[in-house]
Coordinates of C-alpha atoms (C1' of nucleotides) in Angstrom, one line a residue:
Chain A
M11 CA 15.8 -13.5 11.3
K12 CA 18.6 -11.9 13.4
N13 CA 17.1 -9.2 15.5
K14 CA 19.8 -6.8 14.6
P15 CA 20.3 -3.8 12.7
P16 CA 21.2 -4.5 9.0
E17 CA 24.9 -3.7 7.8
N18 CA 23.5 -0.8 5.7
P19 CA 25.0 2.0 7.7
A20 CA 22.4 4.4 6.2
F21 CA 19.6 2.1 8.4
R22 CA 19.0 3.8 11.6
M23 CA 17.5 1.5 14.2
T24 CA 14.9 3.6 15.7
P25 CA 12.2 2.4 18.2
Q26 CA 9.6 1.8 15.9
R27 CA 11.8 -0.4 13.6
A28 CA 13.2 -2.2 16.6
E29 CA 9.7 -3.1 17.3
I30 CA 8.7 -4.2 14.0
L31 CA 11.7 -6.4 13.9
R32 CA 11.0 -7.8 17.2
F33 CA 7.5 -8.7 16.2
L34 CA 8.9 -10.3 12.9
D35 CA 11.8 -12.2 14.6
G36 CA 10.8 -16.0 14.1
N37 CA 7.0 -15.2 13.4
K38 CA 5.8 -17.9 11.2
S39 CA 2.5 -16.1 10.7
H40 CA 3.2 -14.4 7.6
P41 CA 1.6 -11.2 8.6
S42 CA 0.3 -8.7 6.5
A43 CA 1.1 -5.1 6.7
E44 CA -2.0 -4.4 8.4
D45 CA -1.2 -7.3 11.0
I46 CA 1.7 -5.5 11.8
Y47 CA 0.6 -2.2 11.9
A48 CA -2.1 -3.5 14.6
R49 CA 0.4 -4.8 16.8
L50 CA 2.6 -1.8 16.5
K51 CA -0.3 0.3 17.3
R52 CA -0.4 -0.9 20.7
K53 CA 3.2 0.2 21.7
F54 CA 3.0 3.5 19.5
P55 CA -0.4 4.6 19.3
G56 CA 0.6 7.6 16.8
M57 CA 2.1 5.6 14.5
S58 CA 1.5 5.9 10.9
F59 CA 1.0 3.1 8.3
A60 CA 3.7 4.9 6.1
T61 CA 6.3 3.8 8.5
V62 CA 5.3 0.1 8.7
Y63 CA 5.6 0.0 4.4
N64 CA 8.8 2.2 4.5
T65 CA 10.6 -0.1 7.0
L66 CA 9.3 -3.4 5.2
Q67 CA 10.3 -2.1 2.1
T68 CA 13.8 -1.1 3.4
L69 CA 13.9 -4.5 5.3
I70 CA 13.1 -6.4 1.8
S71 CA 15.7 -4.3 -0.1
N72 CA 18.3 -5.4 2.5
G73 CA 17.3 -9.0 1.9
Q74 CA 15.9 -9.4 5.7
L75 CA 12.5 -10.0 4.5
A76 CA 10.5 -11.7 1.9
E77 CA 7.5 -10.8 0.5
I78 CA 5.0 -13.8 -0.4
K79 CA 2.6 -13.8 -3.1
I80 CA 0.1 -16.7 -1.6
D81 CA -2.7 -14.2 -1.0
A82 CA -4.0 -12.3 -3.6
A83 CA -5.8 -9.7 -1.4
R84 CA -2.7 -8.4 0.5
K85 CA 1.1 -8.7 0.7
R86 CA 2.2 -11.2 3.1
F87 CA 5.7 -11.0 4.8
D88 CA 7.8 -13.8 5.7
P89 CA 11.1 -13.2 8.0
G90 CA 11.8 -16.8 7.7
L91 CA 15.0 -16.7 5.3
T92 CA 15.9 -19.9 5.5
P93 CA 14.5 -21.8 2.2
H94 CA 11.2 -23.0 2.7
H95 CA 7.8 -23.7 0.9
H96 CA 4.4 -22.9 1.9
L97 CA 1.3 -25.2 2.4
L98 CA -1.9 -23.6 2.2
C99 CA -5.4 -24.4 3.3
V100 CA -8.0 -23.3 0.6
R101 CA -10.9 -23.5 3.0
C102 CA -9.5 -21.5 5.8
G103 CA -6.6 -19.6 4.8
L104 CA -4.2 -21.3 6.9
I105 CA -0.5 -21.0 5.7
A106 CA 2.2 -23.1 7.3
D107 CA 5.7 -23.3 6.3
L108 CA 7.5 -26.6 5.0
P109 CA 11.3 -27.2 4.9
A110 CA 12.5 -26.9 1.4
R111 CA 13.3 -29.9 -0.5
R112 CA 16.3 -29.6 -2.8
Q113 CA 14.6 -28.5 -6.2
A114 CA 16.3 -29.8 -9.3
P115 CA 17.0 -27.2 -11.9
P116 CA 13.8 -27.1 -14.2
K117 CA 13.5 -28.4 -17.4
G118 CA 12.3 -26.7 -20.3
A119 CA 13.8 -23.2 -19.2
P120 CA 15.0 -20.9 -22.0
K121 CA 18.8 -21.4 -22.3
G122 CA 20.8 -18.6 -20.6
F123 CA 17.9 -18.1 -17.9
K124 CA 19.4 -17.8 -14.4
I125 CA 17.4 -18.9 -11.7
L126 CA 18.1 -17.3 -8.6
I127 CA 14.9 -18.3 -6.5
C128 CA 12.5 -21.2 -6.6
N129 CA 9.0 -20.7 -4.8
V130 CA 6.8 -23.9 -4.0
E131 CA 3.2 -23.7 -3.1
Y132 CA 0.9 -26.7 -2.1
Y133 CA -2.7 -26.0 -1.9
G134 CA -5.0 -28.1 -0.1
I135 CA -7.2 -28.9 2.8
C136 CA -5.9 -29.0 6.3
P137 CA -6.9 -31.5 8.7
A138 CA -9.5 -29.4 10.5
C139 CA -10.9 -28.4 7.5
G140 CA -11.1 -32.1 6.3
R141 CA -13.1 -32.9 9.0
G142 CA -15.8 -30.4 8.8
G143 CA -14.0 -28.7 11.8
N144 CA -13.8 -25.2 10.0
K145 CA -17.3 -24.4 8.9
E146 CA -16.1 -21.0 7.4
K147 CA -15.1 -21.3 3.9
I148 CA -12.6 -18.5 4.0
S149 CA -11.5 -17.1 7.1
W150 CA -9.0 -14.6 6.2
K151 CA -10.3 -11.4 7.1
K152 CA -11.7 -9.6 4.2
K153 CA -12.0 -6.3 6.0
Chain B
M3 CA -8.5 -24.7 -23.0
K4 CA -11.1 -25.7 -25.2
N5 CA -13.4 -22.9 -26.2
K6 CA -16.8 -24.3 -25.5
P7 CA -19.2 -23.4 -22.7
P8 CA -18.8 -25.1 -19.4
E9 CA -21.2 -27.9 -18.5
N10 CA -22.9 -25.7 -15.9
P11 CA -26.3 -25.1 -17.4
A12 CA -26.5 -22.0 -16.0
F13 CA -23.8 -20.5 -18.0
R14 CA -25.1 -18.3 -20.9
M15 CA -22.9 -18.1 -23.6
T16 CA -23.1 -14.2 -24.9
P17 CA -20.8 -12.7 -27.2
Q18 CA -18.9 -10.8 -24.6
R19 CA -17.8 -14.3 -23.0
A20 CA -17.4 -15.9 -26.2
E21 CA -14.9 -13.4 -27.1
I22 CA -13.1 -13.4 -23.4
L23 CA -13.0 -17.1 -24.2
R24 CA -11.6 -16.8 -27.7
F25 CA -9.0 -14.2 -26.0
L26 CA -7.6 -16.6 -23.5
D27 CA -7.7 -19.8 -25.6
G28 CA -3.9 -20.9 -25.9
N29 CA -3.2 -17.6 -24.5
K30 CA 0.3 -17.9 -23.0
S31 CA 0.7 -14.3 -21.6
H32 CA -0.8 -14.3 -18.6
P33 CA -2.9 -11.4 -19.1
S34 CA -4.4 -9.1 -16.4
A35 CA -8.0 -8.1 -16.1
E36 CA -7.0 -5.0 -17.9
D37 CA -5.4 -6.5 -20.8
I38 CA -8.5 -8.7 -21.6
Y39 CA -10.7 -5.7 -21.0
A40 CA -8.6 -3.4 -23.4
R41 CA -8.7 -6.1 -25.9
L42 CA -12.4 -6.8 -25.5
K43 CA -13.1 -2.9 -25.9
R44 CA -12.1 -3.2 -29.4
K45 CA -15.0 -5.2 -30.2
F46 CA -17.3 -4.2 -27.9
P47 CA -16.9 -0.4 -27.2
G48 CA -19.7 -0.5 -24.5
M49 CA -18.3 -3.1 -22.4
S50 CA -18.0 -2.8 -18.7
F51 CA -14.8 -3.6 -16.8
A52 CA -17.4 -5.4 -14.2
T53 CA -18.3 -7.9 -17.2
V54 CA -14.6 -9.1 -17.5
Y55 CA -14.4 -9.6 -13.6
N56 CA -17.7 -11.3 -13.6
T57 CA -16.6 -13.4 -16.3
L58 CA -13.2 -14.5 -15.0
Q59 CA -14.8 -15.3 -11.6
T60 CA -17.5 -17.7 -13.3
L61 CA -14.7 -19.3 -15.2
I62 CA -12.6 -19.8 -11.9
S63 CA -15.4 -21.2 -10.3
N64 CA -16.1 -23.6 -13.1
G65 CA -12.5 -24.5 -13.1
Q66 CA -11.8 -23.3 -16.8
L67 CA -9.1 -20.6 -15.5
A68 CA -6.4 -20.3 -13.0
E69 CA -5.7 -17.0 -11.4
I70 CA -1.9 -16.9 -10.6
K71 CA -0.5 -14.9 -8.3
I72 CA 3.0 -13.8 -9.2
D73 CA 2.5 -10.3 -9.7
A74 CA 1.7 -8.8 -6.3
A75 CA 0.5 -5.6 -8.2
R76 CA -2.8 -7.6 -10.1
K77 CA -4.3 -10.5 -10.7
R78 CA -2.9 -12.7 -13.8
F79 CA -5.0 -15.0 -15.3
D80 CA -4.2 -18.6 -17.1
P81 CA -6.0 -20.6 -19.3
G82 CA -3.4 -23.2 -19.6
L83 CA -4.9 -25.8 -17.2
T84 CA -2.7 -28.8 -17.9
P85 CA 0.0 -28.5 -14.9
H86 CA 2.7 -26.5 -15.3
H87 CA 5.2 -24.1 -13.7
H88 CA 6.3 -20.4 -14.1
L89 CA 9.1 -19.0 -14.8
L90 CA 9.7 -15.1 -14.1
C91 CA 12.5 -12.7 -14.8
V92 CA 12.9 -10.4 -12.1
R93 CA 14.0 -7.5 -14.2
C94 CA 11.7 -7.2 -16.7
G95 CA 8.6 -9.6 -15.5
L96 CA 8.5 -11.9 -18.4
I97 CA 6.4 -14.9 -17.2
A98 CA 7.0 -18.0 -19.0
D99 CA 5.2 -21.5 -18.9
L100 CA 7.4 -24.9 -17.8
P101 CA 6.3 -28.3 -18.2
A102 CA 5.3 -29.4 -14.9
R103 CA 7.5 -32.1 -13.4
R104 CA 6.1 -35.0 -11.3
Q105 CA 6.4 -33.1 -7.6
A106 CA 7.0 -35.6 -4.9
P107 CA 4.3 -35.1 -1.7
P108 CA 5.9 -32.7 0.5
K109 CA 7.6 -33.5 3.8
G110 CA 6.8 -32.2 7.0
A111 CA 2.9 -31.6 5.9
P112 CA 0.7 -32.0 8.9
K113 CA -1.0 -35.2 9.1
G114 CA -4.3 -35.2 7.0
F115 CA -3.4 -32.3 4.8
K116 CA -5.1 -33.5 1.4
I117 CA -2.7 -31.7 -1.1
L118 CA -5.0 -30.3 -4.3
I119 CA -2.3 -28.3 -6.2
C120 CA 1.2 -27.8 -6.5
N121 CA 2.6 -24.5 -7.8
V122 CA 6.2 -24.0 -8.3
E123 CA 7.6 -20.6 -9.5
Y124 CA 11.3 -19.6 -10.2
Y125 CA 12.5 -16.4 -10.4
G126 CA 15.6 -15.1 -12.0
I127 CA 16.9 -13.4 -14.9
C128 CA 16.0 -14.0 -18.5
P129 CA 18.9 -14.2 -21.1
A130 CA 17.8 -10.9 -22.8
C131 CA 18.3 -9.1 -19.1
G132 CA 21.4 -11.1 -18.6
R133 CA 23.0 -9.7 -21.5
G134 CA 22.0 -6.2 -20.5
G135 CA 19.6 -6.4 -23.6
N136 CA 16.7 -5.2 -21.3
K137 CA 17.6 -1.7 -19.8
E138 CA 14.3 -1.2 -18.1
K139 CA 14.3 -2.8 -14.9
I140 CA 10.8 -3.5 -14.9
S141 CA 8.7 -3.5 -17.5
W142 CA 5.6 -4.4 -16.2
K143 CA 3.2 -1.6 -16.7
K144 CA 2.8 0.5 -13.8
K145 CA 0.6 3.0 -15.5
Chain C
dT2 C1' -45.9 -15.5 -30.0
dT3 C1' -46.3 -13.7 -25.8
dT4 C1' -45.0 -13.7 -21.0
dC5 C1' -42.1 -14.2 -17.2
dA6 C1' -38.1 -15.3 -14.3
dT7 C1' -33.6 -15.0 -14.1
dA8 C1' -28.9 -14.7 -16.0
dA9 C1' -25.9 -11.0 -17.9
dG10 C1' -24.3 -6.6 -18.8
dT11 C1' -23.7 -1.3 -17.7
dA12 C1' -22.2 2.7 -15.3
dG13 C1' -20.4 4.6 -11.7
dA14 C1' -19.7 4.5 -7.0
dA15 C1' -17.4 2.4 -3.3
dT16 C1' -13.9 0.1 -1.1
dC17 C1' -9.6 -1.0 0.5
dG18 C1' -4.5 -2.1 0.2
dT19 C1' -0.5 0.5 -1.0
dT20 C1' 2.0 4.6 -2.5
dC21 C1' 3.0 9.2 -2.5
dT22 C1' 3.8 14.1 -0.6
dA23 C1' 4.7 17.7 2.3
dA24 C1' 5.6 19.2 6.5
dC25 C1' 7.9 18.3 10.7
dC26 C1' 11.3 15.8 14.0
dT27 C1' 15.5 13.9 15.5
dA28 C1' 19.8 11.8 15.8
dA29 C1' 24.9 12.5 14.7
dG30 C1' 28.7 14.8 12.8
dA31 C1' 31.4 19.4 12.0
Chain D
dT24 C1' 24.8 25.0 18.2
dC25 C1' 24.1 24.3 13.3
dT26 C1' 23.4 21.4 9.5
dT27 C1' 22.0 17.4 7.1
dA28 C1' 20.0 13.6 6.1
dG29 C1' 17.0 9.8 7.2
dG30 C1' 12.6 8.9 9.7
dT31 C1' 8.0 9.7 11.1
dT32 C1' 3.5 11.6 10.5
dA33 C1' -1.3 12.4 8.3
dG34 C1' -3.7 12.6 5.0
dA35 C1' -4.3 12.7 -0.2
dA36 C1' -3.8 10.0 -4.0
dC37 C1' -3.7 5.9 -6.6
dG38 C1' -5.2 1.9 -8.7
dA39 C1' -7.1 -3.1 -8.7
dT40 C1' -11.1 -4.9 -7.6
dT41 C1' -15.7 -5.3 -5.8
dC42 C1' -20.2 -3.6 -5.2
dT43 C1' -24.9 -1.6 -6.4
dA44 C1' -28.7 -0.3 -8.5
dC45 C1' -30.7 -0.4 -12.8
dT46 C1' -31.2 -1.7 -17.9
dT47 C1' -31.2 -5.8 -21.4
dA48 C1' -31.0 -10.2 -23.1
dT49 C1' -32.1 -14.9 -23.2
dG50 C1' -34.5 -19.0 -22.9
dA51 C1' -38.5 -21.7 -21.0
dA52 C1' -43.4 -22.1 -20.6
dA53 C1' -47.7 -20.7 -21.7

DNA sequence: TTTCATAAGTAGAATCGTTCTAACCTAAGA
DNA sequence: TCTTAGGTTAGAACGATTCTACTTATGAAA
């Protein structure tokens, strides 16, 4: 994601928003709203959670950010707008990006269904967990 | 899904569980916990929501049911255990099944990552919405 | 059949991520 | 400077899910 303001003229680049954009720029960790809030709080101790959600919502409507639904417990956000797939370790929760391969149009789709996006997720066991390195079953913070 | 008790000897087939299984058997509507609860309530007015969640959790651990994460607002459950993909209308929320096509192993996965499941979701506009038939932007009940 | 251990069910509280609301703040244009 | 509208904030509200304490049902053993 390029770290510059959206074309939308109503979008004001405030310090909080600039910092959110800076944090997301090139970030491959698929942060949750809380991750972003925790990070921003360091720089803006008085910051509100609502600002994070508002900004994320704005960025999504502007097409600058995607929400990924891999984690049922919380929303995660992905600034990587070049098409890519996700690889998820069911033991430790690691989420990695994969280069997208060309996806053939699906067979069996109803006539007239217009496909916009294709999402591919692979679930499996990462090398560390496979070796028994990660004792934790699920390391995603539940708190 | 076959409507019979799992092999797990600790699984007791109670009337509530039998009814949940019957409701899920062959159900392609990807019901949420609330959908299931609402339906079961007709037959068991005294039923608790916790029973629904407990049973669903048990069925998932037994590998009899899959949780699908297409809808960020609530969990949905899919008894169709034969591999298949999902097609989702971003306007009306319709979720349809697609026959799974053979998915080639992903390129770029870390060495030693053991793939277990591959999930493919197509997002788009269904024929009805494309024709402007569905005026509702999102018909998923938001309450 | 009675006893007993334990799985399952219930009501309702608790949790927690997310959204909403109302008040205030601030930048920018008139 | 005044006005306006978008942005921020604190905190309440919301809603899906989980947890807890308790009761009930089941099935095996005595």
